[in-house]
Short mmCIF file of N, CA and C in Angstrom, two decimals:
data_model
loop_
_atom_site.label_atom_id
_atom_site.label_comp_id
_atom_site.label_asym_id
_atom_site.label_seq_id
_atom_site.Cartn_x
_atom_site.Cartn_y
_atom_site.Cartn_z
N MET A 1 229.28 138.37 -107.38
CA MET A 1 230.44 138.27 -106.95
C MET A 1 231.74 137.96 -107.72
N GLN A 2 232.58 138.47 -108.35
CA GLN A 2 234.05 138.05 -108.93
C GLN A 2 234.61 136.77 -108.20
N LEU A 3 234.72 135.67 -108.51
CA LEU A 3 235.61 135.05 -107.63
C LEU A 3 237.13 134.65 -108.35
N PRO A 4 238.05 134.58 -107.42
CA PRO A 4 239.73 134.83 -107.55
C PRO A 4 239.71 133.23 -108.56
N ASP A 5 240.76 133.26 -108.86
CA ASP A 5 241.20 132.13 -109.70
C ASP A 5 241.94 131.51 -108.96
N ALA A 6 241.39 130.02 -108.72
CA ALA A 6 241.80 129.16 -107.95
C ALA A 6 243.32 128.79 -108.03
N GLU A 7 243.31 128.47 -109.25
CA GLU A 7 244.87 127.49 -109.97
C GLU A 7 245.69 129.02 -109.54
N GLN A 8 245.58 129.93 -109.76
CA GLN A 8 246.44 131.15 -109.45
C GLN A 8 246.72 131.43 -107.81
N LEU A 9 245.93 131.28 -106.94
CA LEU A 9 245.97 131.42 -105.68
C LEU A 9 246.53 129.97 -104.90
N LEU A 10 246.59 129.11 -105.49
CA LEU A 10 247.68 127.97 -105.41
C LEU A 10 248.50 128.30 -105.71
N GLU A 11 249.33 128.98 -106.93
CA GLU A 11 250.80 129.28 -107.08
C GLU A 11 251.19 130.24 -106.00
N THR A 12 250.20 131.24 -105.55
CA THR A 12 250.44 131.97 -104.09
C THR A 12 250.93 131.35 -103.17
N LEU A 13 249.89 130.55 -102.98
CA LEU A 13 250.37 129.38 -101.48
C LEU A 13 251.62 128.68 -101.71
N ALA A 14 252.12 127.98 -102.67
CA ALA A 14 253.28 127.30 -103.09
C ALA A 14 254.63 128.40 -102.87
N GLU A 15 254.35 129.66 -103.45
CA GLU A 15 254.88 130.69 -103.19
C GLU A 15 255.38 131.26 -101.86
N GLN A 16 254.54 131.39 -101.14
CA GLN A 16 254.37 131.53 -99.37
C GLN A 16 255.16 130.14 -98.89
N ILE A 17 254.85 129.10 -98.87
CA ILE A 17 255.06 127.83 -98.21
C ILE A 17 256.40 128.00 -98.33
N HIS A 18 257.13 127.76 -99.73
CA HIS A 18 258.53 127.48 -99.72
C HIS A 18 259.53 127.92 -99.23
N PRO A 19 259.56 129.27 -99.01
CA PRO A 19 260.81 129.64 -97.80
C PRO A 19 260.36 128.95 -96.21
N LEU A 20 259.24 128.34 -96.18
CA LEU A 20 259.09 127.86 -94.85
C LEU A 20 259.50 126.54 -94.40
N LEU A 21 259.56 125.42 -95.88
CA LEU A 21 259.84 124.50 -95.63
C LEU A 21 261.74 124.41 -95.38
N ARG A 22 262.06 123.13 -94.58
CA ARG A 22 262.81 122.65 -93.81
C ARG A 22 263.14 121.39 -93.58
N GLU A 23 264.01 120.80 -93.12
CA GLU A 23 263.98 119.75 -92.59
C GLU A 23 263.15 118.92 -91.70
N ASN A 24 262.32 117.71 -92.56
CA ASN A 24 261.40 117.19 -91.61
C ASN A 24 260.02 118.17 -91.11
N THR A 25 259.75 118.75 -92.68
CA THR A 25 258.70 119.56 -92.84
C THR A 25 257.75 118.65 -93.49
N ALA A 26 256.44 118.53 -93.59
CA ALA A 26 255.71 117.72 -93.92
C ALA A 26 254.15 118.46 -94.26
N LEU A 27 253.15 117.92 -95.15
CA LEU A 27 252.01 118.63 -95.72
C LEU A 27 250.96 117.92 -95.21
N VAL A 28 249.96 118.45 -94.30
CA VAL A 28 248.89 117.28 -94.29
C VAL A 28 247.65 118.45 -94.72
N GLY A 29 246.84 117.68 -95.91
CA GLY A 29 245.41 118.22 -96.09
C GLY A 29 244.28 117.78 -95.11
N ILE A 30 243.26 118.64 -95.07
CA ILE A 30 242.10 118.29 -94.53
C ILE A 30 241.11 118.02 -95.65
N HIS A 31 240.20 116.96 -95.51
CA HIS A 31 239.18 116.55 -96.73
C HIS A 31 238.35 117.12 -96.52
N SER A 32 238.01 117.31 -97.94
CA SER A 32 238.57 116.95 -99.28
C SER A 32 239.23 118.02 -99.95
N GLY A 33 238.76 119.32 -100.13
CA GLY A 33 239.72 120.26 -100.68
C GLY A 33 241.34 120.12 -100.37
N GLY A 34 241.35 120.51 -98.98
CA GLY A 34 242.65 120.47 -98.37
C GLY A 34 243.28 119.42 -98.60
N ALA A 35 242.86 118.27 -99.03
CA ALA A 35 243.80 117.13 -99.23
C ALA A 35 244.15 117.11 -100.72
N TRP A 36 243.35 117.79 -101.46
CA TRP A 36 243.47 118.24 -103.01
C TRP A 36 244.50 119.04 -103.12
N LEU A 37 244.69 120.27 -102.36
CA LEU A 37 245.69 121.22 -102.52
C LEU A 37 247.04 120.64 -101.93
N ALA A 38 247.13 119.60 -100.95
CA ALA A 38 248.52 119.36 -100.51
C ALA A 38 249.23 118.50 -101.31
N GLU A 39 248.15 117.34 -102.41
CA GLU A 39 249.06 116.79 -103.29
C GLU A 39 249.58 117.33 -103.83
N ARG A 40 248.72 118.87 -104.52
CA ARG A 40 248.88 119.71 -105.96
C ARG A 40 250.77 120.13 -105.28
N LEU A 41 250.36 120.99 -104.13
CA LEU A 41 251.39 121.42 -103.38
C LEU A 41 252.63 120.70 -103.27
N GLN A 42 252.41 119.64 -103.00
CA GLN A 42 253.73 118.73 -102.86
C GLN A 42 254.47 118.76 -104.25
N ALA A 43 253.75 118.20 -105.20
CA ALA A 43 254.18 118.19 -106.48
C ALA A 43 254.72 119.58 -107.12
N MET A 44 254.69 120.60 -106.47
CA MET A 44 255.18 121.72 -107.00
C MET A 44 256.17 122.27 -106.26
N LEU A 45 255.99 121.33 -104.95
CA LEU A 45 257.13 121.87 -103.83
C LEU A 45 258.44 120.75 -104.11
N GLY A 46 257.96 120.04 -104.72
CA GLY A 46 259.42 118.66 -105.02
C GLY A 46 258.67 117.83 -104.13
N GLY A 47 258.27 116.84 -104.88
CA GLY A 47 257.68 115.65 -104.11
C GLY A 47 258.19 114.80 -103.02
N ASP A 48 259.26 115.02 -102.71
CA ASP A 48 259.88 114.06 -101.69
C ASP A 48 259.11 114.98 -100.46
N ILE A 49 258.33 115.72 -100.13
CA ILE A 49 257.79 116.54 -98.75
C ILE A 49 256.75 115.29 -98.65
N PRO A 50 257.06 114.55 -97.33
CA PRO A 50 255.74 113.67 -96.67
C PRO A 50 254.62 114.31 -96.59
N LEU A 51 253.34 113.34 -97.12
CA LEU A 51 252.00 113.97 -97.82
C LEU A 51 251.39 113.16 -96.63
N GLY A 52 250.20 113.64 -95.79
CA GLY A 52 249.12 113.17 -95.24
C GLY A 52 247.98 114.10 -95.53
N THR A 53 246.99 112.86 -95.06
CA THR A 53 245.27 113.47 -95.00
C THR A 53 244.24 113.45 -93.91
N LEU A 54 243.82 114.03 -93.23
CA LEU A 54 242.89 113.75 -92.51
C LEU A 54 241.23 114.30 -92.60
N ASP A 55 240.45 113.49 -92.33
CA ASP A 55 239.35 113.22 -92.11
C ASP A 55 238.74 113.57 -90.93
N ILE A 56 238.30 114.67 -90.47
CA ILE A 56 237.81 115.19 -89.41
C ILE A 56 236.63 114.82 -88.59
N SER A 57 236.05 114.08 -89.53
CA SER A 57 234.17 114.05 -89.55
C SER A 57 234.19 113.28 -87.78
N PHE A 58 234.96 112.42 -87.48
CA PHE A 58 234.62 112.09 -86.23
C PHE A 58 235.29 113.50 -84.89
N TYR A 59 235.76 114.27 -85.27
CA TYR A 59 236.68 115.03 -84.66
C TYR A 59 235.91 116.37 -84.42
N ARG A 60 234.52 116.73 -85.48
CA ARG A 60 233.62 117.84 -85.34
C ARG A 60 233.15 117.88 -84.05
N ASP A 61 232.90 119.37 -83.32
CA ASP A 61 231.78 119.82 -82.49
C ASP A 61 230.45 119.58 -82.64
N ASP A 62 230.38 119.41 -83.86
CA ASP A 62 228.68 118.98 -83.85
C ASP A 62 228.27 117.38 -84.33
N PHE A 63 229.52 116.99 -84.24
CA PHE A 63 229.20 115.53 -84.59
C PHE A 63 227.86 114.96 -84.39
N SER A 64 227.61 114.98 -82.83
CA SER A 64 226.44 114.80 -82.39
C SER A 64 225.32 115.08 -82.77
N ARG A 65 225.13 116.34 -83.28
CA ARG A 65 224.10 116.92 -84.00
C ARG A 65 223.57 116.99 -85.17
N ILE A 66 224.79 116.57 -86.27
CA ILE A 66 224.45 116.76 -87.41
C ILE A 66 224.80 115.19 -87.85
N GLY A 67 225.50 114.33 -87.33
CA GLY A 67 226.00 113.00 -87.49
C GLY A 67 227.23 112.81 -88.70
N LEU A 68 227.21 111.53 -88.86
CA LEU A 68 228.38 111.23 -89.95
C LEU A 68 228.18 112.05 -91.29
N HIS A 69 229.12 112.54 -91.66
CA HIS A 69 228.96 113.10 -93.10
C HIS A 69 228.89 111.46 -94.01
N SER A 70 228.45 111.37 -95.36
CA SER A 70 227.89 110.54 -95.95
C SER A 70 229.53 109.99 -97.25
N GLN A 71 230.51 111.01 -96.71
CA GLN A 71 231.65 110.49 -97.74
C GLN A 71 232.56 110.31 -96.61
N VAL A 72 232.90 110.18 -95.69
CA VAL A 72 234.11 109.90 -94.62
C VAL A 72 235.17 109.16 -95.41
N LYS A 73 236.23 109.62 -95.48
CA LYS A 73 237.31 109.26 -96.07
C LYS A 73 238.56 108.63 -94.68
N PRO A 74 239.28 107.88 -94.73
CA PRO A 74 240.21 107.41 -93.81
C PRO A 74 241.18 108.07 -93.98
N SER A 75 241.53 108.75 -92.69
CA SER A 75 242.97 109.75 -92.41
C SER A 75 244.37 108.92 -92.76
N SER A 76 245.13 109.45 -93.51
CA SER A 76 246.48 108.78 -93.79
C SER A 76 247.49 109.69 -93.40
N ILE A 77 247.99 109.52 -92.43
CA ILE A 77 249.52 110.01 -92.01
C ILE A 77 250.31 108.99 -91.64
N ASN A 78 251.48 108.63 -93.09
CA ASN A 78 252.72 107.62 -92.82
C ASN A 78 253.82 108.19 -92.68
N PHE A 79 253.94 109.16 -91.97
CA PHE A 79 255.01 109.67 -91.29
C PHE A 79 255.37 109.86 -90.02
N GLU A 80 256.31 110.04 -89.41
CA GLU A 80 256.61 110.34 -87.80
C GLU A 80 255.56 111.75 -87.73
N VAL A 81 254.86 112.36 -86.90
CA VAL A 81 254.40 113.64 -86.60
C VAL A 81 255.24 114.30 -85.20
N GLU A 82 255.55 113.11 -84.61
CA GLU A 82 256.51 113.60 -83.25
C GLU A 82 257.68 114.42 -83.73
N GLY A 83 257.58 115.57 -83.83
CA GLY A 83 258.77 116.36 -84.05
C GLY A 83 258.88 117.07 -85.04
N ALA A 84 257.73 117.02 -86.21
CA ALA A 84 257.75 117.34 -87.74
C ALA A 84 257.07 119.24 -87.86
N HIS A 85 257.63 119.17 -88.41
CA HIS A 85 257.07 120.63 -89.04
C HIS A 85 256.24 120.95 -89.94
N VAL A 86 254.85 120.68 -89.33
CA VAL A 86 253.36 120.19 -90.02
C VAL A 86 252.82 121.69 -90.87
N VAL A 87 252.73 121.77 -92.27
CA VAL A 87 251.97 122.47 -92.91
C VAL A 87 250.71 121.98 -93.12
N LEU A 88 249.49 122.68 -92.40
CA LEU A 88 248.11 121.77 -92.31
C LEU A 88 247.23 122.89 -93.66
N VAL A 89 246.69 122.36 -94.33
CA VAL A 89 245.95 122.78 -95.52
C VAL A 89 244.81 122.66 -95.53
N ASP A 90 244.43 123.54 -96.21
CA ASP A 90 242.70 123.60 -95.88
C ASP A 90 242.35 124.73 -97.15
N ASP A 91 240.99 124.23 -97.71
CA ASP A 91 241.12 125.17 -98.92
C ASP A 91 240.15 126.50 -98.18
N VAL A 92 239.03 126.25 -97.30
CA VAL A 92 238.58 127.31 -97.03
C VAL A 92 238.46 127.96 -95.59
N LEU A 93 238.93 128.80 -95.11
CA LEU A 93 238.61 129.00 -93.75
C LEU A 93 237.66 129.69 -93.08
N TYR A 94 236.79 129.76 -92.18
CA TYR A 94 235.77 130.34 -92.25
C TYR A 94 235.50 130.39 -90.68
N THR A 95 234.73 129.58 -89.88
CA THR A 95 234.96 129.48 -88.60
C THR A 95 235.88 129.19 -87.43
N GLY A 96 236.72 127.99 -88.39
CA GLY A 96 238.18 127.60 -87.46
C GLY A 96 237.73 126.43 -86.78
N ARG A 97 236.23 125.87 -86.57
CA ARG A 97 236.08 125.11 -85.95
C ARG A 97 236.56 123.66 -86.52
N THR A 98 236.81 123.61 -88.12
CA THR A 98 237.29 122.63 -88.99
C THR A 98 238.94 122.35 -88.32
N ILE A 99 239.43 123.28 -88.62
CA ILE A 99 240.77 123.80 -88.25
C ILE A 99 241.23 122.94 -86.63
N ARG A 100 240.18 123.33 -85.28
CA ARG A 100 240.23 122.69 -84.17
C ARG A 100 240.08 121.43 -84.54
N GLY A 101 238.83 120.75 -84.79
CA GLY A 101 239.39 119.17 -84.92
C GLY A 101 240.47 118.67 -85.74
N ALA A 102 240.86 119.36 -86.67
CA ALA A 102 242.27 118.82 -87.38
C ALA A 102 243.35 118.93 -86.54
N LEU A 103 243.47 119.88 -85.65
CA LEU A 103 244.63 119.94 -84.94
C LEU A 103 244.29 118.78 -83.72
N ASN A 104 243.20 118.46 -83.35
CA ASN A 104 243.02 117.43 -82.53
C ASN A 104 243.45 116.14 -82.76
N GLU A 105 242.88 115.72 -84.21
CA GLU A 105 243.22 114.24 -84.87
C GLU A 105 244.70 114.64 -85.10
N LEU A 106 245.13 115.67 -85.23
CA LEU A 106 246.59 115.66 -85.76
C LEU A 106 247.59 115.00 -84.58
N PHE A 107 247.39 115.72 -83.21
CA PHE A 107 247.85 115.37 -82.01
C PHE A 107 247.45 114.30 -81.50
N ASP A 108 246.46 113.50 -81.88
CA ASP A 108 246.63 111.90 -81.95
C ASP A 108 247.47 111.02 -82.21
N TYR A 109 248.43 111.69 -83.40
CA TYR A 109 249.54 110.84 -83.75
C TYR A 109 250.88 111.23 -83.49
N GLY A 110 250.89 112.26 -82.63
CA GLY A 110 252.27 112.98 -82.23
C GLY A 110 252.09 114.27 -81.97
N ARG A 111 253.45 114.71 -81.22
CA ARG A 111 253.22 116.20 -81.12
C ARG A 111 254.00 117.00 -82.05
N PRO A 112 253.72 117.65 -83.08
CA PRO A 112 254.55 118.03 -84.28
C PRO A 112 255.29 119.10 -83.34
N ALA A 113 256.59 119.78 -83.95
CA ALA A 113 257.45 120.80 -83.62
C ALA A 113 256.64 121.70 -83.75
N SER A 114 255.71 122.13 -85.00
CA SER A 114 255.11 123.30 -85.38
C SER A 114 254.24 122.84 -86.30
N VAL A 115 252.97 123.49 -86.37
CA VAL A 115 252.23 123.78 -87.29
C VAL A 115 251.74 124.97 -87.82
N THR A 116 251.90 125.24 -89.37
CA THR A 116 251.89 125.95 -89.93
C THR A 116 250.11 125.96 -90.60
N LEU A 117 249.03 126.99 -90.88
CA LEU A 117 248.58 126.92 -91.21
C LEU A 117 248.34 127.35 -92.27
N ALA A 118 247.96 126.70 -93.35
CA ALA A 118 248.02 127.12 -94.99
C ALA A 118 246.65 126.97 -95.74
N VAL A 119 246.04 128.32 -96.03
CA VAL A 119 244.49 128.21 -96.32
C VAL A 119 244.58 128.91 -97.85
N LEU A 120 243.50 128.37 -98.89
CA LEU A 120 243.81 129.06 -100.05
C LEU A 120 242.79 130.11 -99.99
N VAL A 121 241.89 130.36 -98.91
CA VAL A 121 240.71 131.10 -99.11
C VAL A 121 240.74 131.89 -97.95
N ASP A 122 240.63 132.75 -97.22
CA ASP A 122 240.24 132.98 -95.64
C ASP A 122 238.79 134.07 -95.97
N ARG A 123 237.74 133.35 -95.74
CA ARG A 123 235.97 134.22 -95.77
C ARG A 123 236.05 135.40 -94.24
N GLY A 124 236.95 135.15 -93.72
CA GLY A 124 236.61 135.43 -91.81
C GLY A 124 235.13 134.94 -91.13
N GLY A 125 234.70 135.40 -90.34
CA GLY A 125 233.48 135.04 -89.67
C GLY A 125 233.85 134.15 -88.47
N ARG A 126 235.18 134.04 -87.85
CA ARG A 126 235.53 133.25 -87.25
C ARG A 126 234.71 133.14 -85.88
N GLU A 127 234.71 132.07 -85.34
CA GLU A 127 233.72 131.40 -83.76
C GLU A 127 235.01 131.26 -83.09
N ILE A 128 236.30 130.93 -83.07
CA ILE A 128 236.89 130.55 -82.27
C ILE A 128 238.38 131.20 -82.92
N PRO A 129 239.29 131.37 -81.69
CA PRO A 129 240.42 132.12 -82.28
C PRO A 129 241.43 131.48 -83.02
N VAL A 130 240.91 131.08 -84.34
CA VAL A 130 242.04 130.41 -85.46
C VAL A 130 242.77 131.37 -86.44
N GLU A 131 244.13 131.52 -86.74
CA GLU A 131 244.46 132.63 -87.76
C GLU A 131 245.65 131.60 -88.63
N ALA A 132 245.20 131.69 -89.93
CA ALA A 132 246.14 131.16 -90.80
C ALA A 132 247.29 132.37 -91.39
N GLN A 133 248.54 131.27 -91.13
CA GLN A 133 249.60 132.06 -91.39
C GLN A 133 249.91 132.20 -93.09
N VAL A 134 249.31 131.26 -93.22
CA VAL A 134 249.91 131.20 -94.79
C VAL A 134 248.29 131.95 -95.66
N VAL A 135 248.10 132.65 -96.52
CA VAL A 135 246.44 132.81 -97.19
C VAL A 135 246.92 133.06 -98.30
N GLY A 136 246.29 132.54 -99.65
CA GLY A 136 245.88 132.53 -101.25
C GLY A 136 245.49 134.12 -100.54
N ALA A 137 243.92 134.33 -100.40
CA ALA A 137 243.41 135.32 -100.72
C ALA A 137 242.48 135.56 -99.09
N LYS A 138 242.05 137.07 -99.04
CA LYS A 138 240.85 137.11 -97.99
C LYS A 138 239.98 137.83 -99.19
N LEU A 139 238.70 136.85 -98.66
CA LEU A 139 237.36 137.10 -99.42
C LEU A 139 236.33 137.91 -98.47
N ASP A 140 235.40 138.39 -99.21
CA ASP A 140 234.64 138.84 -98.00
C ASP A 140 232.91 137.91 -98.71
N ILE A 141 232.74 136.96 -97.90
CA ILE A 141 231.47 135.86 -97.98
C ILE A 141 230.79 136.36 -97.35
N LYS A 142 229.20 136.51 -97.56
CA LYS A 142 228.15 137.36 -97.19
C LYS A 142 227.70 135.87 -95.74
N PRO A 143 227.03 136.02 -94.37
CA PRO A 143 227.04 134.95 -93.81
C PRO A 143 226.06 134.13 -94.68
N GLY A 144 225.86 132.81 -94.54
CA GLY A 144 224.59 132.26 -95.29
C GLY A 144 225.00 131.62 -96.30
N GLU A 145 225.68 132.54 -97.32
CA GLU A 145 226.78 131.79 -98.29
C GLU A 145 227.67 131.15 -98.05
N SER A 146 228.16 129.97 -98.91
CA SER A 146 229.23 129.23 -98.70
C SER A 146 230.14 129.13 -99.78
N LEU A 147 231.35 128.91 -99.92
CA LEU A 147 232.39 128.86 -100.88
C LEU A 147 232.79 127.60 -101.09
N GLU A 148 232.75 127.17 -102.16
CA GLU A 148 233.49 125.64 -102.08
C GLU A 148 234.13 125.50 -102.95
N LEU A 149 235.54 124.55 -103.00
CA LEU A 149 236.33 124.36 -103.98
C LEU A 149 236.19 123.54 -104.58
N ALA A 150 236.37 123.23 -106.22
CA ALA A 150 236.00 122.13 -106.67
C ALA A 150 236.99 121.93 -107.92
N ARG A 151 236.68 120.50 -108.18
CA ARG A 151 238.03 120.42 -109.77
C ARG A 151 237.32 119.67 -110.26
N ASP A 152 237.82 120.07 -111.88
CA ASP A 152 237.34 119.32 -113.05
C ASP A 152 237.66 118.18 -113.23
N VAL A 153 237.30 116.88 -114.13
CA VAL A 153 238.00 115.81 -114.82
C VAL A 153 239.24 115.91 -115.11
N THR A 154 240.01 117.46 -115.27
CA THR A 154 241.42 117.62 -115.31
C THR A 154 241.88 117.80 -114.36
N GLY A 155 241.67 117.70 -113.31
CA GLY A 155 242.12 118.06 -112.04
C GLY A 155 241.98 119.76 -111.48
N LYS A 156 241.89 120.95 -112.63
CA LYS A 156 241.77 121.81 -112.39
C LYS A 156 240.87 122.60 -111.29
N PHE A 157 241.11 123.08 -110.65
CA PHE A 157 240.51 123.78 -109.79
C PHE A 157 240.02 125.34 -109.73
N HIS A 158 238.87 125.50 -109.35
CA HIS A 158 237.59 126.82 -109.52
C HIS A 158 236.70 126.98 -108.05
N PHE A 159 236.30 127.70 -107.97
CA PHE A 159 235.41 128.05 -106.87
C PHE A 159 233.87 128.27 -107.60
N ILE A 160 232.99 127.29 -106.48
CA ILE A 160 231.56 127.39 -106.73
C ILE A 160 231.08 128.32 -105.11
N LEU A 161 230.49 129.38 -105.94
CA LEU A 161 229.59 129.94 -104.84
C LEU A 161 228.30 129.71 -104.30
N HIS A 162 227.79 129.15 -103.42
CA HIS A 162 226.63 129.00 -103.12
C HIS A 162 225.69 130.01 -102.60
N GLU A 163 224.61 130.49 -102.91
CA GLU A 163 223.81 131.52 -102.41
C GLU A 163 223.22 131.03 -101.56
N ALA A 164 222.83 132.03 -100.36
CA ALA A 164 222.08 131.49 -99.13
C ALA A 164 220.25 131.30 -99.96
N ALA A 165 219.85 130.18 -99.32
CA ALA A 165 218.52 129.68 -99.55
C ALA A 165 217.25 130.71 -98.98
#
């Protein structure tokens, strides 16, 4: 399968998000790929947009089954969530469970005025009703395969497709 250019999809995402920006808008990226993307989007859209990150490890619905991920990062929300227009950013939307966990954690910080979900890739396969309002591309990824956003030493993004075992 020919994978799309992640850098080009990031440009597309920025173009789609730009008209949505208004007073009291903040970007929140989900660790790790979504946090990388949100950081780059902040720079592309004008660095004065508040930026936060979420690590949903403790909010996963499979936490009791799979345990804690070995690379837990602290969440960082250094702006008032209450009443903010939050653009929640993630790299790949699949089952919707990561987004559910991210919303649960985000609401622990306060009640935003709105939440817009922006993802680089929507691969389908939802298990719960979650839909992104801003999407870089929709891809058909086979069940059992996974799509990973990676970045090289220069910070440039690319995708890696992991085949089913």
